Tab-separated table of N, CA and C in Angstrom:
chain	number	residue	atom	x	y	z
P	166	MET	N	-85.585	-85.805	-220.639
P	166	MET	CA	-86.575	-86.820	-220.886
P	166	MET	C	-85.947	-87.893	-221.743
P	167	PRO	N	-86.383	-89.118	-221.551
P	167	PRO	CA	-85.810	-90.162	-222.390
P	167	PRO	C	-86.026	-89.827	-223.863
P	168	ASP	N	-84.992	-90.051	-224.676
P	168	ASP	CA	-85.187	-89.833	-226.104
P	168	ASP	C	-86.106	-90.935	-226.632
P	169	ALA	N	-86.411	-90.880	-227.926
P	169	ALA	CA	-87.355	-91.833	-228.505
P	169	ALA	C	-86.890	-93.280	-228.305
P	170	THR	N	-85.601	-93.522	-228.434
P	170	THR	CA	-85.077	-94.876	-228.244
P	170	THR	C	-85.198	-95.303	-226.785
P	171	GLY	N	-84.837	-94.420	-225.872
P	171	GLY	CA	-84.943	-94.726	-224.445
P	171	GLY	C	-86.379	-94.956	-224.022
P	172	LEU	N	-87.291	-94.193	-224.603
P	172	LEU	CA	-88.712	-94.355	-224.308
P	172	LEU	C	-89.194	-95.723	-224.761
P	173	GLU	N	-88.810	-96.126	-225.960
P	173	GLU	CA	-89.234	-97.434	-226.473
P	173	GLU	C	-88.652	-98.577	-225.638
P	174	LEU	N	-87.415	-98.430	-225.187
P	174	LEU	CA	-86.810	-99.453	-224.328
P	174	LEU	C	-87.556	-99.557	-223.001
P	175	LEU	N	-87.905	-98.409	-222.430
P	175	LEU	CA	-88.658	-98.389	-221.180
P	175	LEU	C	-90.031	-99.029	-221.365
P	176	ALA	N	-90.706	-98.673	-222.441
P	176	ALA	CA	-92.021	-99.248	-222.724
P	176	ALA	C	-91.921	-100.747	-223.006
P	177	GLN	N	-90.865	-101.172	-223.694
P	177	GLN	CA	-90.707	-102.590	-223.996
P	177	GLN	C	-90.466	-103.404	-222.736
P	178	GLU	N	-89.717	-102.850	-221.784
P	178	GLU	CA	-89.516	-103.542	-220.505
P	178	GLU	C	-90.852	-103.753	-219.794
P	179	LEU	N	-91.724	-102.752	-219.860
P	179	LEU	CA	-93.057	-102.893	-219.259
P	179	LEU	C	-93.878	-103.949	-219.999
P	180	ARG	N	-93.811	-103.920	-221.330
P	180	ARG	CA	-94.546	-104.906	-222.145
P	180	ARG	C	-94.035	-106.326	-221.908
P	181	ASP	N	-92.731	-106.477	-221.699
P	181	ASP	CA	-92.163	-107.812	-221.475
P	181	ASP	C	-92.730	-108.461	-220.215
P	182	THR	N	-93.033	-107.644	-219.218
P	182	THR	CA	-93.587	-108.159	-217.966
P	182	THR	C	-95.096	-108.309	-218.032
P	183	ASP	N	-95.760	-107.358	-218.678
P	183	ASP	CA	-97.217	-107.392	-218.833
P	183	ASP	C	-97.554	-106.829	-220.208
P	184	ALA	N	-97.889	-107.701	-221.134
P	184	ALA	CA	-98.111	-107.309	-222.525
P	184	ALA	C	-99.256	-106.325	-222.707
P	185	ASP	N	-100.210	-106.310	-221.786
P	185	ASP	CA	-101.390	-105.441	-221.927
P	185	ASP	C	-101.225	-104.077	-221.275
P	186	ALA	N	-100.142	-103.824	-220.593
P	186	ALA	CA	-100.002	-102.596	-219.810
P	186	ALA	C	-99.858	-101.344	-220.674
P	187	VAL	N	-99.030	-101.404	-221.701
P	187	VAL	CA	-98.731	-100.225	-222.515
P	187	VAL	C	-99.607	-100.217	-223.758
P	188	VAL	N	-100.334	-99.122	-223.950
P	188	VAL	CA	-101.190	-98.959	-225.120
P	188	VAL	C	-100.414	-98.325	-226.263
P	189	ALA	N	-99.614	-97.284	-225.945
P	189	ALA	CA	-98.857	-96.575	-226.974
P	189	ALA	C	-97.743	-95.774	-226.326
P	190	THR	N	-96.808	-95.320	-227.152
P	190	THR	CA	-95.762	-94.409	-226.695
P	190	THR	C	-95.710	-93.237	-227.666
P	191	GLU	N	-95.196	-92.131	-227.163
P	191	GLU	CA	-95.096	-90.939	-227.997
P	191	GLU	C	-93.923	-90.108	-227.500
P	192	HIS	N	-93.160	-89.598	-228.435
P	192	HIS	CA	-92.094	-88.658	-228.094
P	192	HIS	C	-92.383	-87.413	-228.907
P	193	PHE	N	-92.886	-86.377	-228.219
P	193	PHE	CA	-93.356	-85.191	-228.909
P	193	PHE	C	-92.855	-83.947	-228.192
P	194	ARG	N	-92.184	-83.072	-228.922
P	194	ARG	CA	-91.637	-81.827	-228.374
P	194	ARG	C	-90.781	-82.072	-227.131
P	195	GLY	N	-89.974	-83.094	-227.201
P	195	GLY	CA	-89.064	-83.395	-226.109
P	195	GLY	C	-89.673	-84.109	-224.924
P	196	ALA	N	-90.948	-84.460	-225.027
P	196	ALA	CA	-91.630	-85.131	-223.918
P	196	ALA	C	-91.806	-86.617	-224.223
P	197	ALA	N	-91.413	-87.439	-223.267
P	197	ALA	CA	-91.598	-88.882	-223.383
P	197	ALA	C	-92.922	-89.241	-222.716
P	198	VAL	N	-93.817	-89.878	-223.472
P	198	VAL	CA	-95.151	-90.194	-222.968
P	198	VAL	C	-95.429	-91.682	-223.178
P	199	ILE	N	-95.910	-92.322	-222.114
P	199	ILE	CA	-96.336	-93.715	-222.195
P	199	ILE	C	-97.826	-93.749	-221.884
P	200	GLU	N	-98.631	-94.215	-222.837
P	200	GLU	CA	-100.066	-94.367	-222.589
P	200	GLU	C	-100.315	-95.799	-222.137
P	201	ILE	N	-101.076	-95.947	-221.054
P	201	ILE	CA	-101.261	-97.254	-220.435
P	201	ILE	C	-102.739	-97.584	-220.259
P	202	GLU	N	-102.998	-98.852	-219.952
P	202	GLU	CA	-104.326	-99.305	-219.565
P	202	GLU	C	-104.634	-98.757	-218.177
P	203	PRO	N	-105.829	-98.206	-217.952
P	203	PRO	CA	-106.147	-97.623	-216.647
P	203	PRO	C	-105.970	-98.567	-215.463
P	204	SER	N	-106.327	-99.828	-215.638
P	204	SER	CA	-106.234	-100.779	-214.523
P	204	SER	C	-104.796	-101.076	-214.120
P	205	LYS	N	-103.840	-100.729	-214.961
P	205	LYS	CA	-102.422	-101.034	-214.713
P	205	LYS	C	-101.637	-99.868	-214.125
P	206	VAL	N	-102.305	-98.758	-213.797
P	206	VAL	CA	-101.587	-97.554	-213.390
P	206	VAL	C	-100.706	-97.776	-212.165
P	207	THR	N	-101.206	-98.436	-211.151
P	207	THR	CA	-100.417	-98.664	-209.936
P	207	THR	C	-99.185	-99.491	-210.255
P	208	TRP	N	-99.369	-100.550	-211.011
P	208	TRP	CA	-98.274	-101.448	-211.382
P	208	TRP	C	-97.224	-100.710	-212.209
P	209	VAL	N	-97.660	-99.937	-213.219
P	209	VAL	CA	-96.719	-99.224	-214.090
P	209	VAL	C	-95.930	-98.181	-213.294
P	210	LEU	N	-96.606	-97.412	-212.454
P	210	LEU	CA	-95.890	-96.396	-211.683
P	210	LEU	C	-94.907	-97.014	-210.696
P	211	GLN	N	-95.241	-98.195	-210.143
P	211	GLN	CA	-94.290	-98.885	-209.263
P	211	GLN	C	-93.057	-99.316	-210.049
P	212	ARG	N	-93.245	-99.819	-211.282
P	212	ARG	CA	-92.107	-100.250	-212.104
P	212	ARG	C	-91.228	-99.053	-212.469
P	213	LEU	N	-91.878	-97.929	-212.805
P	213	LEU	CA	-91.101	-96.739	-213.145
P	213	LEU	C	-90.366	-96.187	-211.927
P	214	LYS	N	-90.964	-96.327	-210.764
P	214	LYS	CA	-90.299	-95.901	-209.529
P	214	LYS	C	-89.042	-96.733	-209.309
P	215	ALA	N	-89.124	-98.031	-209.554
P	215	ALA	CA	-87.963	-98.914	-209.417
P	215	ALA	C	-86.881	-98.571	-210.440
P	216	LYS	N	-87.268	-97.953	-211.560
P	216	LYS	CA	-86.316	-97.550	-212.597
P	216	LYS	C	-85.661	-96.203	-212.297
P	217	GLY	N	-86.074	-95.551	-211.196
P	217	GLY	CA	-85.457	-94.292	-210.818
P	217	GLY	C	-86.389	-93.092	-210.863
P	218	PHE	N	-87.581	-93.252	-211.406
P	218	PHE	CA	-88.540	-92.145	-211.450
P	218	PHE	C	-89.266	-92.107	-210.109
P	219	THR	N	-88.591	-91.548	-209.119
P	219	THR	CA	-89.044	-91.663	-207.733
P	219	THR	C	-89.952	-90.536	-207.267
P	220	MET	N	-90.119	-89.495	-208.075
P	220	MET	CA	-90.953	-88.375	-207.651
P	220	MET	C	-92.152	-88.222	-208.577
P	221	LEU	N	-93.342	-88.243	-207.988
P	221	LEU	CA	-94.559	-87.948	-208.734
P	221	LEU	C	-94.774	-86.441	-208.635
P	222	MET	N	-94.535	-85.750	-209.723
P	222	MET	CA	-94.584	-84.292	-209.712
P	222	MET	C	-96.000	-83.757	-209.833
P	223	SER	N	-96.839	-84.420	-210.633
P	223	SER	CA	-98.195	-83.901	-210.801
P	223	SER	C	-99.131	-84.966	-211.350
P	224	VAL	N	-100.410	-84.735	-211.081
P	224	VAL	CA	-101.501	-85.552	-211.616
P	224	VAL	C	-102.506	-84.562	-212.189
P	225	HIS	N	-102.867	-84.745	-213.455
P	225	HIS	CA	-103.771	-83.818	-214.128
P	225	HIS	C	-104.928	-84.562	-214.770
P	226	GLY	N	-106.055	-83.877	-214.868
P	226	GLY	CA	-107.192	-84.381	-215.613
P	226	GLY	C	-107.260	-83.703	-216.966
P	227	VAL	N	-107.825	-84.421	-217.945
P	227	VAL	CA	-107.969	-83.905	-219.308
P	227	VAL	C	-109.306	-84.383	-219.849
P	228	ASP	N	-109.953	-83.536	-220.634
P	228	ASP	CA	-111.183	-83.921	-221.322
P	228	ASP	C	-110.905	-83.889	-222.820
P	229	TYR	N	-110.983	-85.052	-223.470
P	229	TYR	CA	-110.700	-85.169	-224.898
P	229	TYR	C	-111.970	-85.066	-225.745
P	230	TYR	N	-113.022	-84.465	-225.197
P	230	TYR	CA	-114.285	-84.326	-225.913
P	230	TYR	C	-114.044	-83.810	-227.322
P	231	PRO	N	-114.617	-84.392	-228.332
P	231	PRO	CA	-115.653	-85.412	-228.385
P	231	PRO	C	-115.123	-86.840	-228.534
P	232	GLU	N	-113.816	-87.032	-228.428
P	232	GLU	CA	-113.244	-88.375	-228.571
P	232	GLU	C	-113.649	-89.276	-227.413
P	233	GLU	N	-113.616	-90.569	-227.651
P	233	GLU	CA	-113.838	-91.563	-226.592
P	233	GLU	C	-112.676	-92.540	-226.648
P	234	PRO	N	-112.202	-93.075	-225.537
P	234	PRO	CA	-112.571	-92.685	-224.190
P	234	PRO	C	-112.207	-91.226	-223.952
P	235	ARG	N	-113.107	-90.562	-223.284
P	235	ARG	CA	-113.077	-89.107	-223.236
P	235	ARG	C	-112.189	-88.508	-222.146
P	236	LEU	N	-112.194	-89.085	-220.961
P	236	LEU	CA	-111.470	-88.484	-219.834
P	236	LEU	C	-110.070	-89.071	-219.704
P	237	GLY	N	-109.113	-88.215	-219.431
P	237	GLY	CA	-107.741	-88.662	-219.283
P	237	GLY	C	-107.160	-88.249	-217.945
P	238	VAL	N	-106.184	-89.020	-217.484
P	238	VAL	CA	-105.414	-88.677	-216.296
P	238	VAL	C	-103.947	-88.764	-216.705
P	239	HIS	N	-103.197	-87.704	-216.417
P	239	HIS	CA	-101.777	-87.651	-216.758
P	239	HIS	C	-100.951	-87.570	-215.483
P	240	TYR	N	-99.891	-88.380	-215.433
P	240	TYR	CA	-98.964	-88.412	-214.302
P	240	TYR	C	-97.597	-87.985	-214.820
P	241	GLU	N	-96.946	-87.082	-214.106
P	241	GLU	CA	-95.609	-86.629	-214.476
P	241	GLU	C	-94.630	-87.150	-213.437
P	242	LEU	N	-93.677	-87.972	-213.874
P	242	LEU	CA	-92.687	-88.571	-212.976
P	242	LEU	C	-91.312	-87.973	-213.252
P	243	LEU	N	-90.524	-87.864	-212.196
P	243	LEU	CA	-89.199	-87.257	-212.300
P	243	LEU	C	-88.149	-88.184	-211.715
P	244	ASP	N	-87.046	-88.317	-212.436
P	244	ASP	CA	-85.867	-89.032	-211.964
P	244	ASP	C	-84.842	-87.972	-211.580
P	245	MET	N	-84.615	-87.798	-210.272
P	245	MET	CA	-83.723	-86.738	-209.793
P	245	MET	C	-82.250	-87.012	-210.108
P	246	LYS	N	-81.861	-88.275	-210.156
P	246	LYS	CA	-80.461	-88.584	-210.438
P	246	LYS	C	-80.101	-88.251	-211.883
P	247	GLU	N	-80.944	-88.658	-212.799
P	247	GLU	CA	-80.676	-88.443	-214.226
P	247	GLU	C	-81.277	-87.138	-214.739
P	248	VAL	N	-82.010	-86.440	-213.883
P	248	VAL	CA	-82.745	-85.238	-214.262
P	248	VAL	C	-83.555	-85.548	-215.525
P	249	ASP	N	-84.435	-86.500	-215.373
P	249	ASP	CA	-85.226	-87.036	-216.467
P	249	ASP	C	-86.695	-87.017	-216.097
P	250	ARG	N	-87.561	-86.896	-217.071
P	250	ARG	CA	-89.004	-86.935	-216.842
P	250	ARG	C	-89.651	-87.943	-217.784
P	251	VAL	N	-90.766	-88.475	-217.324
P	251	VAL	CA	-91.604	-89.294	-218.192
P	251	VAL	C	-93.057	-89.018	-217.802
P	252	ARG	N	-93.895	-88.956	-218.807
P	252	ARG	CA	-95.325	-88.760	-218.572
P	252	ARG	C	-96.043	-90.068	-218.831
P	253	VAL	N	-96.949	-90.370	-217.931
P	253	VAL	CA	-97.777	-91.560	-218.077
P	253	VAL	C	-99.208	-91.064	-218.188
P	254	LYS	N	-99.907	-91.519	-219.222
P	254	LYS	CA	-101.292	-91.081	-219.346
P	254	LYS	C	-102.190	-92.276	-219.606
P	255	LEU	N	-103.450	-92.087	-219.214
P	255	LEU	CA	-104.457	-93.116	-219.427
P	255	LEU	C	-105.765	-92.428	-219.757
P	256	ARG	N	-106.689	-93.197	-220.337
P	256	ARG	CA	-107.994	-92.642	-220.704
P	256	ARG	C	-109.094	-93.583	-220.254
P	257	VAL	N	-110.216	-92.975	-219.787
P	257	VAL	CA	-111.383	-93.733	-219.342
P	257	VAL	C	-112.645	-93.098	-219.922
P	258	PRO	N	-113.682	-93.900	-220.157
P	258	PRO	CA	-114.936	-93.340	-220.676
P	258	PRO	C	-115.726	-92.633	-219.572
P	259	THR	N	-116.615	-91.735	-219.966
P	259	THR	CA	-117.407	-90.993	-218.984
P	259	THR	C	-118.420	-91.884	-218.274
P	260	ASP	N	-118.840	-92.982	-218.907
P	260	ASP	CA	-119.812	-93.855	-218.248
P	260	ASP	C	-119.172	-94.805	-217.241
P	261	ALA	N	-117.866	-94.919	-217.229
P	261	ALA	CA	-117.147	-95.744	-216.240
P	261	ALA	C	-115.796	-95.104	-215.954
P	262	PRO	N	-115.788	-93.933	-215.294
P	262	PRO	CA	-114.522	-93.209	-215.095
P	262	PRO	C	-113.743	-93.647	-213.861
P	263	GLN	N	-113.507	-94.946	-213.711
P	263	GLN	CA	-112.786	-95.448	-212.546
P	263	GLN	C	-111.320	-95.704	-212.869
P	264	VAL	N	-110.467	-95.264	-211.936
P	264	VAL	CA	-109.022	-95.463	-212.039
P	264	VAL	C	-108.533	-95.822	-210.638
P	265	PRO	N	-107.647	-96.806	-210.507
P	265	PRO	CA	-107.090	-97.088	-209.174
P	265	PRO	C	-106.303	-95.887	-208.642
P	266	SER	N	-106.467	-95.595	-207.375
P	266	SER	CA	-105.730	-94.497	-206.751
P	266	SER	C	-104.274	-94.905	-206.561
P	267	VAL	N	-103.374	-93.956	-206.771
P	267	VAL	CA	-101.956	-94.206	-206.517
P	267	VAL	C	-101.516	-93.572	-205.203
P	268	THR	N	-102.464	-93.017	-204.461
P	268	THR	CA	-102.153	-92.334	-203.202
P	268	THR	C	-101.430	-93.220	-202.182
P	269	PRO	N	-101.779	-94.511	-202.028
P	269	PRO	CA	-101.038	-95.312	-201.039
P	269	PRO	C	-99.528	-95.352	-201.308
P	270	GLU	N	-99.130	-95.413	-202.572
P	270	GLU	CA	-97.713	-95.467	-202.939
P	270	GLU	C	-97.104	-94.065	-203.087
P	271	TRP	N	-97.921	-93.109	-203.508
P	271	TRP	CA	-97.477	-91.751	-203.782
P	271	TRP	C	-98.368	-90.782	-203.001
P	272	PRO	N	-98.081	-90.482	-201.752
P	272	PRO	CA	-98.942	-89.600	-200.948
P	272	PRO	C	-99.185	-88.223	-201.569
P	273	THR	N	-98.259	-87.759	-202.380
P	273	THR	CA	-98.431	-86.457	-203.021
P	273	THR	C	-99.614	-86.428	-203.987
P	274	ALA	N	-100.118	-87.577	-204.379
P	274	ALA	CA	-101.256	-87.645	-205.304
P	274	ALA	C	-102.585	-87.373	-204.616
P	275	ASP	N	-102.601	-87.348	-203.299
P	275	ASP	CA	-103.843	-87.204	-202.534
P	275	ASP	C	-104.713	-86.048	-203.028
P	276	HIS	N	-104.248	-84.834	-202.880
P	276	HIS	CA	-105.049	-83.673	-203.255
P	276	HIS	C	-105.206	-83.543	-204.765
P	277	GLN	N	-104.222	-83.994	-205.507
P	277	GLN	CA	-104.303	-83.907	-206.963
P	277	GLN	C	-105.388	-84.838	-207.515
P	278	GLU	N	-105.498	-86.045	-206.969
P	278	GLU	CA	-106.577	-86.946	-207.387
P	278	GLU	C	-107.937	-86.363	-207.000
P	279	ARG	N	-108.012	-85.740	-205.841
P	279	ARG	CA	-109.270	-85.104	-205.423
P	279	ARG	C	-109.655	-83.987	-206.391
P	280	GLU	N	-108.676	-83.229	-206.859
P	280	GLU	CA	-108.973	-82.152	-207.809
P	280	GLU	C	-109.476	-82.718	-209.140
P	281	VAL	N	-108.847	-83.775	-209.633
P	281	VAL	CA	-109.297	-84.402	-210.879
P	281	VAL	C	-110.710	-84.963	-210.701
P	282	PHE	N	-110.981	-85.555	-209.547
P	282	PHE	CA	-112.334	-86.041	-209.247
P	282	PHE	C	-113.325	-84.879	-209.267
P	283	ASP	N	-112.996	-83.804	-208.599
P	283	ASP	CA	-113.886	-82.651	-208.473
P	283	ASP	C	-114.149	-81.990	-209.823
P	284	MET	N	-113.120	-81.765	-210.603
P	284	MET	CA	-113.247	-81.006	-211.843
P	284	MET	C	-113.688	-81.836	-213.042
P	285	PHE	N	-113.329	-83.149	-213.067
P	285	PHE	CA	-113.616	-83.980	-214.238
P	285	PHE	C	-114.515	-85.179	-213.945
P	286	GLY	N	-114.657	-85.575	-212.687
P	286	GLY	CA	-115.510	-86.705	-212.343
P	286	GLY	C	-114.840	-88.061	-212.411
P	287	VAL	N	-113.522	-88.108	-212.478
P	287	VAL	CA	-112.804	-89.388	-212.469
P	287	VAL	C	-112.791	-89.912	-211.032
P	288	VAL	N	-113.231	-91.139	-210.846
P	288	VAL	CA	-113.314	-91.745	-209.511
P	288	VAL	C	-112.050	-92.570	-209.276
P	289	PHE	N	-111.293	-92.210	-208.249
P	289	PHE	CA	-110.051	-92.914	-207.917
P	289	PHE	C	-110.364	-93.953	-206.847
P	290	GLU	N	-110.485	-95.205	-207.290
P	290	GLU	CA	-110.831	-96.300	-206.376
P	290	GLU	C	-109.698	-96.556	-205.391
P	291	GLY	N	-110.056	-96.640	-204.111
P	291	GLY	CA	-109.062	-96.878	-203.072
P	291	GLY	C	-108.476	-95.601	-202.497
P	292	HIS	N	-108.940	-94.458	-202.955
P	292	HIS	CA	-108.451	-93.193	-202.395
P	292	HIS	C	-108.929	-93.079	-200.948
P	293	PRO	N	-108.074	-92.644	-200.018
P	293	PRO	CA	-108.446	-92.617	-198.598
P	293	PRO	C	-109.583	-91.656	-198.252
P	294	GLU	N	-109.769	-90.586	-199.018
P	294	GLU	CA	-110.833	-89.633	-198.702
P	294	GLU	C	-111.232	-88.866	-199.962
P	295	LEU	N	-111.831	-89.570	-200.912
P	295	LEU	CA	-112.192	-88.960	-202.180
P	295	LEU	C	-113.460	-88.127	-202.020
P	296	ARG	N	-113.290	-86.814	-202.044
P	296	ARG	CA	-114.411	-85.882	-201.957
P	296	ARG	C	-113.988	-84.599	-202.655
P	297	ARG	N	-114.939	-83.739	-202.888
P	297	ARG	CA	-114.642	-82.477	-203.562
P	297	ARG	C	-113.592	-81.678	-202.783
P	298	ILE	N	-112.762	-80.948	-203.534
P	298	ILE	CA	-111.715	-80.158	-202.896
P	298	ILE	C	-111.836	-78.671	-203.234
P	299	LEU	N	-112.382	-78.340	-204.400
P	299	LEU	CA	-112.505	-76.942	-204.808
P	299	LEU	C	-113.953	-76.454	-204.823
P	300	MET	N	-114.853	-77.304	-205.221
P	300	MET	CA	-116.261	-76.926	-205.320
P	300	MET	C	-117.003	-77.348	-204.053
P	301	PRO	N	-118.156	-76.707	-203.762
P	301	PRO	CA	-118.941	-77.115	-202.583
P	301	PRO	C	-119.384	-78.574	-202.700
P	302	GLU	N	-119.538	-79.232	-201.570
P	302	GLU	CA	-119.921	-80.657	-201.558
P	302	GLU	C	-121.211	-80.928	-202.321
P	303	ASP	N	-122.162	-79.986	-202.298
P	303	ASP	CA	-123.454	-80.207	-202.952
P	303	ASP	C	-123.472	-79.721	-204.408
P	304	TYR	N	-122.324	-79.340	-204.947
P	304	TYR	CA	-122.239	-78.853	-206.320
P	304	TYR	C	-122.528	-79.994	-207.284
P	305	GLU	N	-123.293	-79.704	-208.329
P	305	GLU	CA	-123.625	-80.731	-209.317
P	305	GLU	C	-122.808	-80.509	-210.581
P	306	GLY	N	-122.187	-81.554	-211.053
P	306	GLY	CA	-121.415	-81.480	-212.282
P	306	GLY	C	-119.928	-81.352	-212.041
P	307	HIS	N	-119.211	-81.288	-213.146
P	307	HIS	CA	-117.751	-81.219	-213.120
P	307	HIS	C	-117.327	-80.091	-214.066
P	308	PRO	N	-116.980	-78.929	-213.518
P	308	PRO	CA	-116.816	-77.715	-214.322
P	308	PRO	C	-115.681	-77.693	-215.341
P	309	GLN	N	-114.735	-78.622	-215.298
P	309	GLN	CA	-113.671	-78.606	-216.300
P	309	GLN	C	-113.973	-79.499	-217.504
P	310	ARG	N	-115.106	-80.183	-217.480
P	310	ARG	CA	-115.495	-80.954	-218.661
P	310	ARG	C	-115.913	-79.989	-219.759
P	311	ARG	N	-115.587	-80.336	-220.977
P	311	ARG	CA	-115.843	-79.431	-222.088
P	311	ARG	C	-117.323	-79.268	-222.416
P	312	ASP	N	-118.162	-80.173	-221.974
P	312	ASP	CA	-119.587	-80.022	-222.237
P	312	ASP	C	-120.318	-79.351	-221.072
P	313	PHE	N	-119.583	-78.897	-220.069
P	313	PHE	CA	-120.190	-78.210	-218.929
P	313	PHE	C	-120.687	-76.851	-219.406
P	314	PRO	N	-121.929	-76.483	-219.050
P	314	PRO	CA	-122.468	-75.211	-219.542
P	314	PRO	C	-121.669	-74.005	-219.033
P	315	VAL	N	-121.354	-73.127	-219.962
P	315	VAL	CA	-120.631	-71.906	-219.620
P	315	VAL	C	-121.674	-70.831	-219.331
P	316	GLY	N	-121.410	-70.037	-218.369
P	316	GLY	CA	-122.353	-68.966	-218.047
P	316	GLY	C	-122.500	-68.836	-216.565
P	317	GLY	N	-123.679	-68.522	-216.146
P	317	GLY	CA	-123.933	-68.348	-214.729
P	317	GLY	C	-124.816	-67.136	-214.522
P	318	GLU	N	-124.749	-66.578	-213.362
P	318	GLU	CA	-125.566	-65.422	-213.036
P	318	GLU	C	-124.838	-64.145	-213.422
P	319	PRO	N	-125.556	-63.181	-214.026
P	319	PRO	CA	-124.894	-61.912	-214.363
P	319	PRO	C	-124.518	-61.156	-213.088
P	320	ILE	N	-123.389	-60.492	-213.149
P	320	ILE	CA	-122.912	-59.725	-212.008
P	320	ILE	C	-123.060	-58.247	-212.338
P	321	LEU	N	-123.711	-57.511	-211.475
P	321	LEU	CA	-123.912	-56.084	-211.682
P	321	LEU	C	-122.848	-55.320	-210.906
P	322	PHE	N	-122.051	-54.561	-211.616
P	322	PHE	CA	-121.007	-53.759	-210.988
P	322	PHE	C	-121.469	-52.305	-210.910
P	323	THR	N	-122.519	-52.059	-210.170
P	323	THR	CA	-123.071	-50.706	-210.080
P	323	THR	C	-122.767	-50.038	-208.750
P	324	TYR	N	-122.114	-50.719	-207.857
P	324	TYR	CA	-121.884	-50.160	-206.528
P	324	TYR	C	-121.007	-48.924	-206.535
P	325	ASN	N	-120.150	-48.769	-207.545
P	325	ASN	CA	-119.259	-47.611	-207.552
P	325	ASN	C	-119.685	-46.560	-208.584
P	326	ASP	N	-120.844	-46.708	-209.141
P	326	ASP	CA	-121.384	-45.733	-210.084
P	326	ASP	C	-122.374	-44.849	-209.331
P	327	ALA	N	-122.096	-43.577	-209.276
P	327	ALA	CA	-122.937	-42.653	-208.501
P	327	ALA	C	-124.372	-42.641	-208.989
P	328	ARG	N	-124.588	-42.919	-210.263
P	328	ARG	CA	-125.946	-42.884	-210.800
P	328	ARG	C	-126.668	-44.211	-210.594
P	329	GLY	N	-125.938	-45.281	-210.240
P	329	GLY	CA	-126.562	-46.593	-210.086
P	329	GLY	C	-126.989	-47.186	-211.420
P	330	THR	N	-126.253	-46.862	-212.479
P	330	THR	CA	-126.592	-47.321	-213.822
P	330	THR	C	-126.431	-48.831	-213.927
P	331	ASP	N	-127.399	-49.476	-214.547
P	331	ASP	CA	-127.341	-50.921	-214.784
P	331	ASP	C	-126.680	-51.144	-216.141
P	332	TYR	N	-125.454	-51.615	-216.153
P	332	TYR	CA	-124.692	-51.784	-217.384
P	332	TYR	C	-124.967	-53.096	-218.099
P	333	THR	N	-125.870	-53.901	-217.598
P	333	THR	CA	-126.149	-55.193	-218.223
P	333	THR	C	-127.169	-55.074	-219.334
P	334	GLN	N	-127.734	-53.898	-219.556
P	334	GLN	CA	-128.782	-53.728	-220.571
P	334	GLN	C	-128.226	-53.228	-221.873
């Protein structure tokens, strides 16, 4: 991963072209992280691709509850020539969780963006087929959000008990 100096140089190159693109940088536990404005994600990832980070390894959702903006999307990019990684992250509020889709440029993001949409409710504008991928289509809510109610229906495991004892009492 780029060291702290390399990370700052990379972030400064982005700032030189678009001053509003980079919000912050962080080098923590060997990981280079660039935090960006959500509307600039496509542009930033294209610039990083031109710099050699040609593989989008993963797209993840994060819930920073109770902080605002609460929802985050993290992109992990890999430079195969230099064997280098950089993480790009952005944050959006729950009342307007829109982020431009990177699927047209990075086809590997297709299912990953759908998973973030399904689990966290982040809407990827321009995604070719944004719909639930893990939960049923009629499911209400986003189960990976930290304020999602934990629980559900009790499960009775009495089928293998000869007495039919109800262990939920």
